[in-house]
Amino acid sequence: VAQELLELSPSSAANFKSCPQLFKFRSIERLEEPVSSGQARGSLVHAALERLFAEPPDRRSPDHASALLRGLWAEVRGDPEWRPSELGVDEEDRWLRAGESLLANLFKIEDPCHVEASRLEWWVECELPDLYLRGIIDRVEEDRDGSWILTDYKTGRTPGESRELAASFGVRFYALMCWRSHGVLPRELRLVYLADPVVLRWRPTERSLLAFERQLCALRDAIKRAAARDDWRARPSPLCLHCSFQDRCPAWQETAQTD
Ligand code: SF4
């Protein structure tokens, strides 16, 4: 990493910000992780929404969304990349119903029949000095005036007010990529939290994206320094409770010994 073009996605960048040791396990050593129940449900809901918005508008009903979710599950339920490791066969129905209620919540905050998505699950990338950014945007809508609205679905809980800016890291990352690689400054960024359900919105400006770009360049430098010294600090936080690498992490081992 120290000499190569550093590659970052919103999640790998967020990993380094929250815990450099976690970034090392995931992005440098590329260790395998079991699929958690929440992650698997999130992937299934995202895939069902992609199919829903690819349907003609008059077919986008809550029942059809549920049918798409169940159809997808029938296709992937035996696949270890989709199936949560701890999900028993007798728990599947309850687990799927939780996914269906996330989909049903979307209809409380918008009418999907009136959404004209120009791109779904759209791969974007761009290069900055010594840095390659990539990511997949859940949904892009284009208004008649040509302006773009980017939407990112979240299946976890809405963050508290003090964490809203941090939660927008991913959508700002996407906005920067749209601006740098397509010359389009999106008009609005939306985070759709399906569990509550709540929509958080931001209007990016050139100034805010330039500041965000500087933030990413500083992150690039910090990662390169960590790589050059092979010094990946573990940063314990409440995230540790859900971390797949507890057995390998020196900080977690220390905590376990002191308890
Ligand atoms: S257990 Fe905590 S400190 Fe260790 S790698 Fe995971 S998140 Fe980082």
Coordinates of N, CA, C and O in Angstrom, one line a residue, residues 44-224:
L44 N -30.2 -8.4 1.1 CA -31.4 -8.9 0.5 C -32.4 -7.8 0.2 O -33.0 -7.7 -0.9
V45 N -32.5 -6.9 1.2 CA -33.4 -5.8 1.0 C -32.9 -4.9 -0.1 O -33.7 -4.4 -1.0
H46 N -31.6 -4.6 -0.2 CA -31.1 -3.8 -1.3 C -31.4 -4.5 -2.6 O -31.7 -3.8 -3.6
A47 N -31.1 -5.8 -2.7 CA -31.4 -6.5 -4.0 C -32.9 -6.4 -4.4 O -33.2 -6.3 -5.5
A48 N -33.7 -6.6 -3.4 CA -35.2 -6.5 -3.6 C -35.6 -5.1 -4.1 O -36.4 -5.0 -5.1
L49 N -35.0 -4.1 -3.6 CA -35.3 -2.7 -4.0 C -34.8 -2.4 -5.4 O -35.4 -1.8 -6.2
E50 N -33.6 -3.0 -5.7 CA -33.1 -2.8 -7.1 C -34.1 -3.4 -8.1 O -34.5 -2.8 -9.1
R51 N -34.6 -4.6 -7.7 CA -35.6 -5.3 -8.6 C -36.9 -4.5 -8.7 O -37.6 -4.4 -9.7
L52 N -37.3 -4.0 -7.5 CA -38.6 -3.3 -7.4 C -38.6 -2.0 -8.3 O -39.6 -1.8 -9.1
F53 N -37.5 -1.3 -8.3 CA -37.5 -0.1 -9.1 C -37.2 -0.3 -10.6 O -37.3 0.6 -11.4
A54 N -36.8 -1.6 -10.9 CA -36.6 -1.9 -12.3 C -38.0 -2.4 -12.9 O -38.1 -2.5 -14.1
E55 N -39.0 -2.5 -12.0 CA -40.4 -3.0 -12.5 C -41.1 -1.7 -13.0 O -40.8 -0.6 -12.6
P56 N -42.1 -1.9 -13.9 CA -43.0 -0.8 -14.3 C -43.6 -0.2 -13.0 O -43.9 -0.9 -12.1
P57 N -43.9 1.1 -13.0 CA -44.3 1.8 -11.8 C -45.6 1.1 -11.2 O -45.7 1.0 -10.0
D58 N -46.6 0.7 -12.0 CA -47.8 0.2 -11.4 C -47.6 -1.2 -10.8 O -48.6 -1.7 -10.1
R59 N -46.5 -1.8 -10.8 CA -46.3 -3.1 -10.1 C -45.5 -2.9 -8.8 O -45.3 -3.8 -8.1
R60 N -45.2 -1.6 -8.5 CA -44.4 -1.4 -7.3 C -45.3 -1.2 -6.0 O -45.5 -0.1 -5.6
S61 N -45.8 -2.4 -5.5 CA -46.6 -2.4 -4.3 C -45.9 -3.0 -3.2 O -44.9 -3.8 -3.4
P62 N -46.3 -2.9 -1.9 CA -45.7 -3.5 -0.8 C -45.7 -5.1 -1.0 O -44.7 -5.8 -0.7
D63 N -46.9 -5.6 -1.5 CA -46.9 -7.1 -1.7 C -45.9 -7.5 -2.7 O -45.3 -8.6 -2.5
H64 N -45.8 -6.8 -3.8 CA -44.8 -7.2 -4.8 C -43.4 -7.1 -4.3 O -42.6 -8.0 -4.6
A65 N -43.1 -6.1 -3.4 CA -41.8 -5.9 -2.9 C -41.5 -7.2 -2.0 O -40.4 -7.8 -2.1
S66 N -42.5 -7.6 -1.2 CA -42.3 -8.8 -0.4 C -42.1 -10.1 -1.3 O -41.2 -10.9 -1.0
A67 N -42.9 -10.2 -2.3 CA -42.7 -11.3 -3.2 C -41.3 -11.3 -3.8 O -40.7 -12.4 -4.0
L68 N -40.8 -10.1 -4.2 CA -39.4 -10.1 -4.7 C -38.4 -10.5 -3.7 O -37.5 -11.2 -4.0
L69 N -38.6 -10.1 -2.5 CA -37.7 -10.5 -1.4 C -37.7 -12.0 -1.2 O -36.6 -12.6 -1.2
R70 N -38.9 -12.6 -1.2 CA -38.9 -14.0 -0.9 C -38.4 -14.8 -2.2 O -37.7 -15.8 -2.0
G71 N -38.6 -14.2 -3.4 CA -38.1 -14.9 -4.6 C -36.6 -14.9 -4.6 O -35.9 -15.9 -4.9
L72 N -36.0 -13.7 -4.2 CA -34.6 -13.6 -4.1 C -34.0 -14.6 -3.1 O -33.0 -15.3 -3.3
W73 N -34.7 -14.7 -1.9 CA -34.2 -15.6 -0.9 C -34.2 -17.0 -1.4 O -33.3 -17.8 -1.1
A74 N -35.3 -17.4 -2.1 CA -35.3 -18.8 -2.7 C -34.1 -19.0 -3.6 O -33.6 -20.1 -3.6
E75 N -33.6 -18.0 -4.2 CA -32.5 -18.2 -5.1 C -31.2 -18.3 -4.4 O -30.3 -19.0 -4.8
V76 N -31.0 -17.6 -3.2 CA -29.7 -17.6 -2.6 C -29.6 -18.2 -1.2 O -28.6 -18.2 -0.6
R77 N -30.7 -18.8 -0.7 CA -30.7 -19.2 0.7 C -29.7 -20.3 1.0 O -29.2 -20.4 2.2
G78 N -29.2 -21.0 0.0 CA -28.1 -22.0 0.3 C -26.7 -21.4 0.1 O -25.7 -22.1 0.3
D79 N -26.6 -20.2 -0.3 CA -25.3 -19.6 -0.7 C -24.7 -19.0 0.6 O -25.2 -18.1 1.2
P80 N -23.5 -19.5 1.0 CA -22.9 -18.9 2.2 C -22.5 -17.5 2.2 O -22.3 -16.8 3.2
E81 N -22.5 -16.9 0.9 CA -22.2 -15.4 0.8 C -23.4 -14.6 1.2 O -23.4 -13.4 1.4
W82 N -24.6 -15.3 1.2 CA -25.8 -14.6 1.5 C -26.4 -15.0 2.8 O -27.1 -14.2 3.5
R83 N -26.3 -16.3 3.1 CA -27.0 -16.8 4.3 C -26.2 -16.5 5.6 O -25.0 -16.9 5.7
P84 N -26.9 -15.9 6.6 CA -26.2 -15.6 7.8 C -25.8 -17.0 8.5 O -26.6 -17.9 8.5
S85 N -24.5 -17.0 9.0 CA -24.0 -18.3 9.5 C -24.9 -18.8 10.6 O -25.0 -20.0 10.8
E86 N -25.5 -17.9 11.4 CA -26.2 -18.4 12.6 C -27.7 -18.6 12.4 O -28.4 -18.9 13.3
L87 N -28.2 -18.4 11.1 CA -29.6 -18.5 10.9 C -30.1 -20.0 10.7 O -29.7 -20.7 9.8
G88 N -30.9 -20.4 11.7 CA -31.5 -21.8 11.6 C -32.7 -21.8 10.6 O -33.3 -20.8 10.4
V89 N -33.0 -23.0 10.1 CA -34.0 -23.1 9.1 C -35.4 -22.7 9.8 O -36.2 -22.0 9.1
D90 N -35.6 -23.0 11.1 CA -36.9 -22.7 11.7 C -37.0 -21.1 12.0 O -38.0 -20.7 12.4
E91 N -35.8 -20.4 11.9 CA -35.9 -18.9 12.1 C -36.1 -18.1 10.8 O -36.2 -16.9 10.9
E92 N -36.0 -18.8 9.7 CA -36.0 -18.1 8.4 C -37.2 -17.2 8.2 O -37.1 -16.1 7.8
D93 N -38.4 -17.7 8.5 CA -39.6 -17.0 8.2 C -39.6 -15.7 9.0 O -39.9 -14.6 8.5
R94 N -39.3 -15.8 10.3 CA -39.3 -14.6 11.2 C -38.3 -13.5 10.7 O -38.5 -12.3 10.6
W95 N -37.1 -14.1 10.3 CA -36.0 -13.2 9.7 C -36.5 -12.5 8.4 O -36.2 -11.3 8.2
L96 N -37.2 -13.3 7.6 CA -37.6 -12.7 6.3 C -38.7 -11.6 6.6 O -38.8 -10.6 5.9
R97 N -39.6 -11.9 7.6 CA -40.6 -11.0 7.9 C -40.0 -9.6 8.3 O -40.6 -8.5 8.0
A98 N -38.9 -9.7 9.0 CA -38.3 -8.4 9.4 C -37.8 -7.6 8.2 O -37.9 -6.4 8.1
G99 N -37.3 -8.4 7.2 CA -36.9 -7.7 5.9 C -38.1 -7.2 5.2 O -38.1 -6.1 4.6
E100 N -39.3 -7.9 5.2 CA -40.5 -7.4 4.5 C -41.0 -6.1 5.2 O -41.4 -5.2 4.5
S101 N -40.8 -6.0 6.5 CA -41.3 -4.8 7.1 C -40.4 -3.6 6.8 O -40.9 -2.5 6.7
L102 N -39.1 -3.9 6.6 CA -38.2 -2.8 6.1 C -38.7 -2.3 4.8 O -38.8 -1.1 4.5
L103 N -39.0 -3.2 3.9 CA -39.5 -2.8 2.6 C -40.8 -2.1 2.7 O -41.1 -1.1 2.0
A104 N -41.7 -2.6 3.5 CA -43.1 -1.9 3.7 C -42.9 -0.5 4.2 O -43.6 0.4 3.8
N105 N -41.9 -0.2 5.0 CA -41.6 1.1 5.5 C -41.3 2.1 4.5 O -41.5 3.3 4.6
L106 N -40.7 1.6 3.4 CA -40.3 2.6 2.3 C -41.6 3.3 1.8 O -41.6 4.5 1.4
F107 N -42.7 2.5 1.8 CA -43.9 3.1 1.2 C -44.5 4.2 2.2 O -45.4 4.9 1.8
K108 N -44.0 4.2 3.4 CA -44.5 5.3 4.3 C -43.8 6.6 4.1 O -44.3 7.6 4.5
I109 N -42.7 6.5 3.4 CA -41.9 7.8 3.2 C -41.9 8.3 1.8 O -41.5 9.4 1.5
E110 N -42.2 7.4 0.8 CA -42.3 7.8 -0.6 C -43.2 6.9 -1.3 O -43.5 5.8 -0.8
D111 N -43.7 7.3 -2.4 CA -44.5 6.5 -3.3 C -43.6 5.9 -4.4 O -43.3 6.7 -5.3
P112 N -43.2 4.7 -4.3 CA -42.2 4.2 -5.3 C -42.8 4.3 -6.7 O -42.0 4.3 -7.7
C113 N -44.1 4.3 -6.9 CA -44.7 4.4 -8.3 C -44.3 5.7 -8.9 O -44.3 5.8 -10.2
H114 N -43.9 6.8 -8.1 CA -43.6 8.0 -8.7 C -42.1 8.3 -8.8 O -41.7 9.4 -9.1
V115 N -41.3 7.2 -8.5 CA -39.9 7.4 -8.6 C -39.4 7.0 -10.0 O -39.7 5.9 -10.5
E116 N -38.6 7.9 -10.6 CA -38.0 7.5 -11.9 C -36.5 7.4 -11.7 O -35.8 8.4 -11.7
A117 N -36.1 6.2 -11.4 CA -34.6 6.0 -11.2 C -33.9 5.9 -12.5 O -34.3 5.1 -13.4
S118 N -32.9 6.7 -12.7 CA -32.1 6.6 -14.0 C -31.0 5.5 -13.8 O -30.6 5.0 -14.8
R119 N -30.6 5.3 -12.6 CA -29.5 4.3 -12.4 C -29.8 3.6 -11.1 O -30.1 4.2 -10.1
L120 N -29.6 2.2 -11.1 CA -29.8 1.5 -9.8 C -28.5 0.7 -9.6 O -27.9 0.1 -10.5
E121 N -28.1 0.6 -8.3 CA -26.8 -0.1 -8.0 C -25.7 0.3 -9.0 O -25.2 -0.6 -9.6
W122 N -25.4 1.5 -9.0 CA -24.6 2.1 -10.1 C -23.1 2.1 -9.6 O -22.8 2.7 -8.6
W123 N -22.2 1.5 -10.3 CA -20.8 1.4 -10.0 C -20.2 2.8 -10.4 O -20.3 3.2 -11.5
V124 N -19.5 3.5 -9.5 CA -18.8 4.7 -9.8 C -17.4 4.6 -9.3 O -17.1 3.9 -8.3
E125 N -16.5 5.3 -10.0 CA -15.1 5.3 -9.6 C -14.5 6.6 -10.0 O -15.0 7.3 -10.9
C126 N -13.4 7.0 -9.3 CA -12.6 8.2 -9.8 C -11.2 8.1 -9.2 O -11.0 7.4 -8.2
E127 N -10.3 8.8 -9.8 CA -8.9 8.8 -9.3 C -8.6 10.2 -8.8 O -8.9 11.2 -9.5
L128 N -8.0 10.3 -7.7 CA -7.4 11.5 -7.1 C -5.9 11.2 -7.0 O -5.5 10.1 -7.2
P129 N -5.1 12.2 -6.8 CA -3.6 11.9 -6.7 C -3.4 10.7 -5.7 O -3.8 10.8 -4.5
D130 N -2.8 9.7 -6.2 CA -2.4 8.5 -5.4 C -3.6 7.8 -4.7 O -3.4 7.1 -3.7
L131 N -4.8 8.0 -5.3 CA -6.0 7.5 -4.6 C -7.0 7.1 -5.6 O -7.3 7.9 -6.5
Y132 N -7.5 5.9 -5.5 CA -8.6 5.4 -6.4 C -9.8 5.2 -5.5 O -9.8 4.4 -4.6
L133 N -10.9 5.9 -5.9 CA -12.1 5.7 -5.1 C -13.2 4.9 -5.9 O -13.3 5.1 -7.1
R134 N -13.9 4.1 -5.2 CA -14.9 3.3 -5.9 C -16.1 3.1 -5.0 O -15.9 3.1 -3.8
G135 N -17.2 2.8 -5.6 CA -18.4 2.5 -4.8 C -19.6 2.2 -5.6 O -19.5 2.3 -6.9
I136 N -20.7 1.8 -5.0 CA -21.9 1.5 -5.7 C -23.0 2.3 -5.1 O -23.3 2.2 -3.9
I137 N -23.6 3.2 -5.9 CA -24.7 4.0 -5.5 C -26.1 3.3 -5.6 O -26.4 2.8 -6.7
D138 N -26.8 3.2 -4.6 CA -28.1 2.5 -4.6 C -29.0 3.0 -5.7 O -29.6 2.2 -6.5
R139 N -29.2 4.3 -5.8 CA -30.2 4.8 -6.7 C -29.9 6.3 -7.1 O -29.5 7.1 -6.3
V140 N -30.0 6.6 -8.4 CA -29.8 7.9 -8.9 C -31.1 8.3 -9.6 O -31.6 7.6 -10.5
E141 N -31.6 9.5 -9.3 CA -32.7 10.1 -10.0 C -32.2 11.3 -10.7 O -31.5 12.1 -10.1
E142 N -32.7 11.5 -11.9 CA -32.3 12.8 -12.6 C -33.6 13.6 -12.8 O -34.6 13.1 -13.4
D143 N -33.5 14.9 -12.4 CA -34.7 15.7 -12.6 C -34.7 16.3 -14.0 O -33.8 16.1 -14.7
R144 N -35.9 16.9 -14.4 CA -36.0 17.4 -15.7 C -34.9 18.4 -16.0 O -34.4 18.6 -17.2
D145 N -34.4 19.2 -15.0 CA -33.4 20.2 -15.2 C -32.0 19.5 -15.3 O -31.0 20.2 -15.4
G146 N -31.9 18.2 -15.2 CA -30.7 17.5 -15.4 C -30.0 17.3 -14.0 O -28.9 16.7 -14.0
S147 N -30.5 17.8 -12.9 CA -29.8 17.7 -11.6 C -30.0 16.2 -11.1 O -31.0 15.6 -11.4
W148 N -29.1 15.8 -10.3 CA -29.1 14.4 -9.8 C -29.5 14.4 -8.3 O -29.0 15.3 -7.5
I149 N -30.2 13.3 -7.9 CA -30.5 13.1 -6.5 C -29.9 11.6 -6.2 O -30.3 10.7 -6.9
L150 N -29.0 11.5 -5.2 CA -28.4 10.2 -4.9 C -29.1 9.7 -3.7 O -29.2 10.4 -2.7
T151 N -29.5 8.4 -3.7 CA -30.1 7.8 -2.5 C -29.4 6.6 -2.1 O -28.9 5.8 -2.9
D152 N -29.2 6.5 -0.8 CA -28.5 5.4 -0.2 C -29.5 4.8 0.9 O -29.9 5.5 1.7
Y153 N -29.8 3.5 0.8 CA -30.7 2.9 1.7 C -29.9 2.3 2.9 O -28.8 1.8 2.7
K154 N -30.5 2.5 4.1 CA -29.8 2.0 5.3 C -30.8 1.1 6.0 O -32.0 1.5 6.2
T155 N -30.4 -0.1 6.5 CA -31.3 -1.0 7.2 C -31.1 -1.0 8.7 O -31.8 -1.6 9.4
G156 N -30.1 -0.2 9.1 CA -29.8 -0.1 10.6 C -30.6 1.1 11.1 O -31.4 1.7 10.4
R157 N -30.4 1.4 12.4 CA -31.2 2.5 13.0 C -30.7 3.8 12.6 O -29.5 4.0 12.3
T158 N -31.5 4.8 12.7 CA -31.1 6.2 12.4 C -30.1 6.7 13.4 O -30.3 6.5 14.6
P159 N -29.1 7.4 13.0 CA -28.1 7.9 14.0 C -28.7 9.1 14.8 O -29.6 9.8 14.3
G160 N -28.2 9.3 16.0 CA -28.6 10.5 16.7 C -28.1 11.7 16.0 O -27.2 11.7 15.1
E161 N -28.6 12.9 16.5 CA -28.3 14.2 15.8 C -26.8 14.4 15.7 O -26.3 14.8 14.7
S162 N -26.1 14.0 16.8 CA -24.7 14.3 16.8 C -23.9 13.5 15.9 O -22.7 13.8 15.5
R163 N -24.5 12.4 15.4 CA -23.7 11.5 14.5 C -24.2 11.6 13.0 O -23.8 10.8 12.1
E164 N -25.1 12.6 12.8 CA -25.7 12.7 11.4 C -24.6 13.0 10.4 O -24.6 12.4 9.3
L165 N -23.7 13.9 10.7 CA -22.6 14.2 9.7 C -21.8 13.0 9.4 O -21.4 12.7 8.3
A166 N -21.4 12.3 10.5 CA -20.5 11.1 10.3 C -21.3 10.1 9.4 O -20.7 9.4 8.6
A167 N -22.6 10.0 9.7 CA -23.4 9.0 8.9 C -23.5 9.4 7.4 O -23.7 8.5 6.6
S168 N -23.3 10.7 7.1 CA -23.4 11.1 5.7 C -22.1 10.9 4.9 O -22.0 11.2 3.8
F169 N -21.1 10.3 5.6 CA -19.8 10.1 5.0 C -19.9 9.3 3.6 O -19.3 9.8 2.6
G170 N -20.7 8.3 3.6 CA -20.8 7.5 2.4 C -21.4 8.2 1.2 O -20.9 8.2 0.1
V171 N -22.5 9.0 1.5 CA -23.2 9.7 0.4 C -22.3 10.9 -0.1 O -22.3 11.2 -1.2
R172 N -21.5 11.5 0.9 CA -20.7 12.6 0.4 C -19.5 12.0 -0.5 O -19.1 12.6 -1.4
F173 N -19.1 10.8 -0.1 CA -18.1 10.1 -0.9 C -18.6 9.9 -2.3 O -18.0 10.1 -3.3
Y174 N -19.9 9.4 -2.4 CA -20.5 9.2 -3.8 C -20.6 10.5 -4.5 O -20.4 10.6 -5.7
A175 N -21.0 11.6 -3.8 CA -21.2 12.9 -4.5 C -19.9 13.3 -5.0 O -19.8 13.8 -6.2
L176 N -18.8 13.2 -4.3 CA -17.5 13.6 -4.8 C -17.1 12.8 -6.1 O -16.6 13.4 -7.0
M177 N -17.4 11.5 -6.1 CA -17.1 10.7 -7.2 C -17.9 11.1 -8.4 O -17.4 11.2 -9.6
C178 N -19.2 11.4 -8.2 CA -20.0 11.9 -9.4 C -19.5 13.2 -9.9 O -19.4 13.4 -11.1
W179 N -19.1 14.1 -9.0 CA -18.5 15.4 -9.4 C -17.2 15.2 -10.2 O -17.0 15.8 -11.3
R180 N -16.3 14.4 -9.6 CA -15.0 14.3 -10.2 C -15.0 13.5 -11.5 O -14.2 13.7 -12.4
S181 N -15.8 12.4 -11.6 CA -15.8 11.5 -12.7 C -16.8 11.9 -13.8 O -16.6 11.6 -14.9
H182 N -17.9 12.5 -13.4 CA -18.9 12.9 -14.4 C -19.2 14.4 -14.5 O -20.0 14.8 -15.3
G183 N -18.5 15.2 -13.7 CA -18.7 16.6 -13.8 C -20.0 17.1 -13.3 O -20.4 18.2 -13.6
V184 N -20.7 16.2 -12.5 CA -22.0 16.6 -12.0 C -22.0 16.8 -10.5 O -21.6 15.8 -9.8
L185 N -22.4 17.9 -10.0 CA -22.5 18.1 -8.6 C -24.0 17.8 -8.2 O -24.9 18.5 -8.6
P186 N -24.2 16.7 -7.5 CA -25.6 16.3 -7.2 C -26.3 17.3 -6.5 O -25.7 18.0 -5.6
R187 N -27.6 17.5 -6.8 CA -28.4 18.5 -6.1 C -28.7 18.1 -4.7 O -28.8 18.9 -3.8
E188 N -29.0 16.8 -4.5 CA -29.4 16.3 -3.1 C -28.8 15.0 -2.8 O -28.8 14.1 -3.7
L189 N -28.5 14.7 -1.6 CA -28.0 13.4 -1.1 C -29.0 12.9 -0.1 O -29.4 13.7 0.8
R190 N -29.5 11.7 -0.3 CA -30.5 11.2 0.7 C -30.0 9.9 1.3 O -29.6 9.0 0.7
L191 N -30.2 9.9 2.7 CA -30.0 8.6 3.4 C -31.4 8.1 3.8 O -32.1 8.9 4.6
V192 N -31.8 7.0 3.3 CA -33.2 6.5 3.7 C -33.0 5.4 4.7 O -32.5 4.3 4.4
Y193 N -33.4 5.7 5.9 CA -33.3 4.7 7.0 C -34.7 4.0 7.1 O -35.7 4.6 7.5
L194 N -34.6 2.7 6.6 CA -35.9 2.0 6.5 C -36.5 1.5 7.8 O -37.7 1.2 7.9
A195 N -35.6 1.4 8.8 CA -36.2 0.8 10.1 C -37.1 1.7 10.8 O -38.1 1.3 11.3
D196 N -36.9 3.1 10.7 CA -37.7 4.0 11.6 C -39.0 4.4 11.0 O -40.0 4.4 11.7
P197 N -39.3 4.7 9.8 CA -38.4 5.1 8.7 C -38.2 6.6 8.7 O -39.1 7.4 9.1
V198 N -37.0 7.1 8.3 CA -36.6 8.5 8.3 C -35.8 8.7 7.1 O -35.0 7.9 6.6
V199 N -35.9 9.9 6.5 CA -35.0 10.3 5.4 C -34.1 11.5 5.9 O -34.7 12.5 6.3
L200 N -32.8 11.4 5.7 CA -31.9 12.5 6.0 C -31.4 13.1 4.7 O -31.1 12.3 3.8
R201 N -31.4 14.4 4.6 CA -31.0 15.0 3.3 C -29.9 16.0 3.5 O -29.8 16.7 4.5
W202 N -29.1 16.1 2.5 CA -28.0 17.1 2.4 C -28.0 17.7 1.0 O -28.3 17.0 0.0
R203 N -27.6 19.0 0.9 CA -27.3 19.7 -0.4 C -25.8 19.9 -0.5 O -25.3 20.8 0.2
P204 N -25.1 19.2 -1.3 CA -23.7 19.4 -1.3 C -23.4 20.7 -2.1 O -24.1 21.1 -3.0
T205 N -22.3 21.3 -1.8 CA -21.8 22.5 -2.6 C -20.4 22.2 -3.0 O -19.7 21.2 -2.5
E206 N -19.9 22.9 -4.0 CA -18.5 22.7 -4.4 C -17.5 22.8 -3.2 O -16.6 22.0 -3.1
R207 N -17.8 23.8 -2.4 CA -17.0 24.1 -1.2 C -16.9 22.9 -0.3 O -15.9 22.4 0.2
S208 N -18.1 22.3 0.0 CA -18.2 21.2 1.0 C -17.5 20.0 0.4 O -16.9 19.2 1.1
L209 N -17.6 19.8 -1.0 CA -17.0 18.6 -1.6 C -15.5 18.8 -1.7 O -14.7 17.8 -1.5
L210 N -15.0 20.0 -1.8 CA -13.6 20.2 -1.8 C -13.0 20.0 -0.4 O -11.9 19.3 -0.3
A211 N -13.8 20.4 0.6 CA -13.3 20.1 2.0 C -13.3 18.6 2.2 O -12.4 18.0 2.8
F212 N -14.3 17.9 1.7 CA -14.4 16.4 1.8 C -13.2 15.7 1.1 O -12.6 14.8 1.6
E213 N -12.9 16.3 -0.1 CA -11.8 15.7 -0.8 C -10.5 15.9 0.0 O -9.6 15.0 0.0
R214 N -10.3 17.0 0.6 CA -9.1 17.2 1.4 C -9.1 16.2 2.6 O -8.0 15.7 2.9
Q215 N -10.2 16.0 3.1 CA -10.3 15.0 4.2 C -9.9 13.6 3.7 O -9.2 12.9 4.4
L216 N -10.3 13.2 2.5 CA -10.0 11.9 2.0 C -8.5 11.8 1.7 O -7.8 10.8 1.9
C217 N -7.9 13.0 1.2 CA -6.5 13.0 0.9 C -5.7 12.8 2.2 O -4.6 12.2 2.3
A218 N -6.2 13.4 3.3 CA -5.5 13.3 4.6 C -5.6 11.9 5.1 O -4.7 11.3 5.7
L219 N -6.7 11.2 4.8 CA -6.9 9.8 5.2 C -6.0 8.9 4.4 O -5.3 8.0 5.0
R220 N -5.8 9.2 3.1 CA -4.9 8.5 2.2 C -3.5 8.6 2.9 O -2.8 7.6 3.0
D221 N -3.1 9.8 3.3 CA -1.7 10.0 3.8 C -1.6 9.2 5.1 O -0.5 8.6 5.4
A222 N -2.6 9.2 6.0 CA -2.5 8.5 7.2 C -2.4 7.0 7.0 O -1.7 6.2 7.7
I223 N -3.2 6.4 6.0 CA -3.1 5.0 5.7 C -1.7 4.7 5.1 O -1.1 3.6 5.5
K224 N -1.2 5.5 4.3 CA 0.2 5.2 3.7 C 1.2 5.2 4.8 O 2.2 4.4 4.8

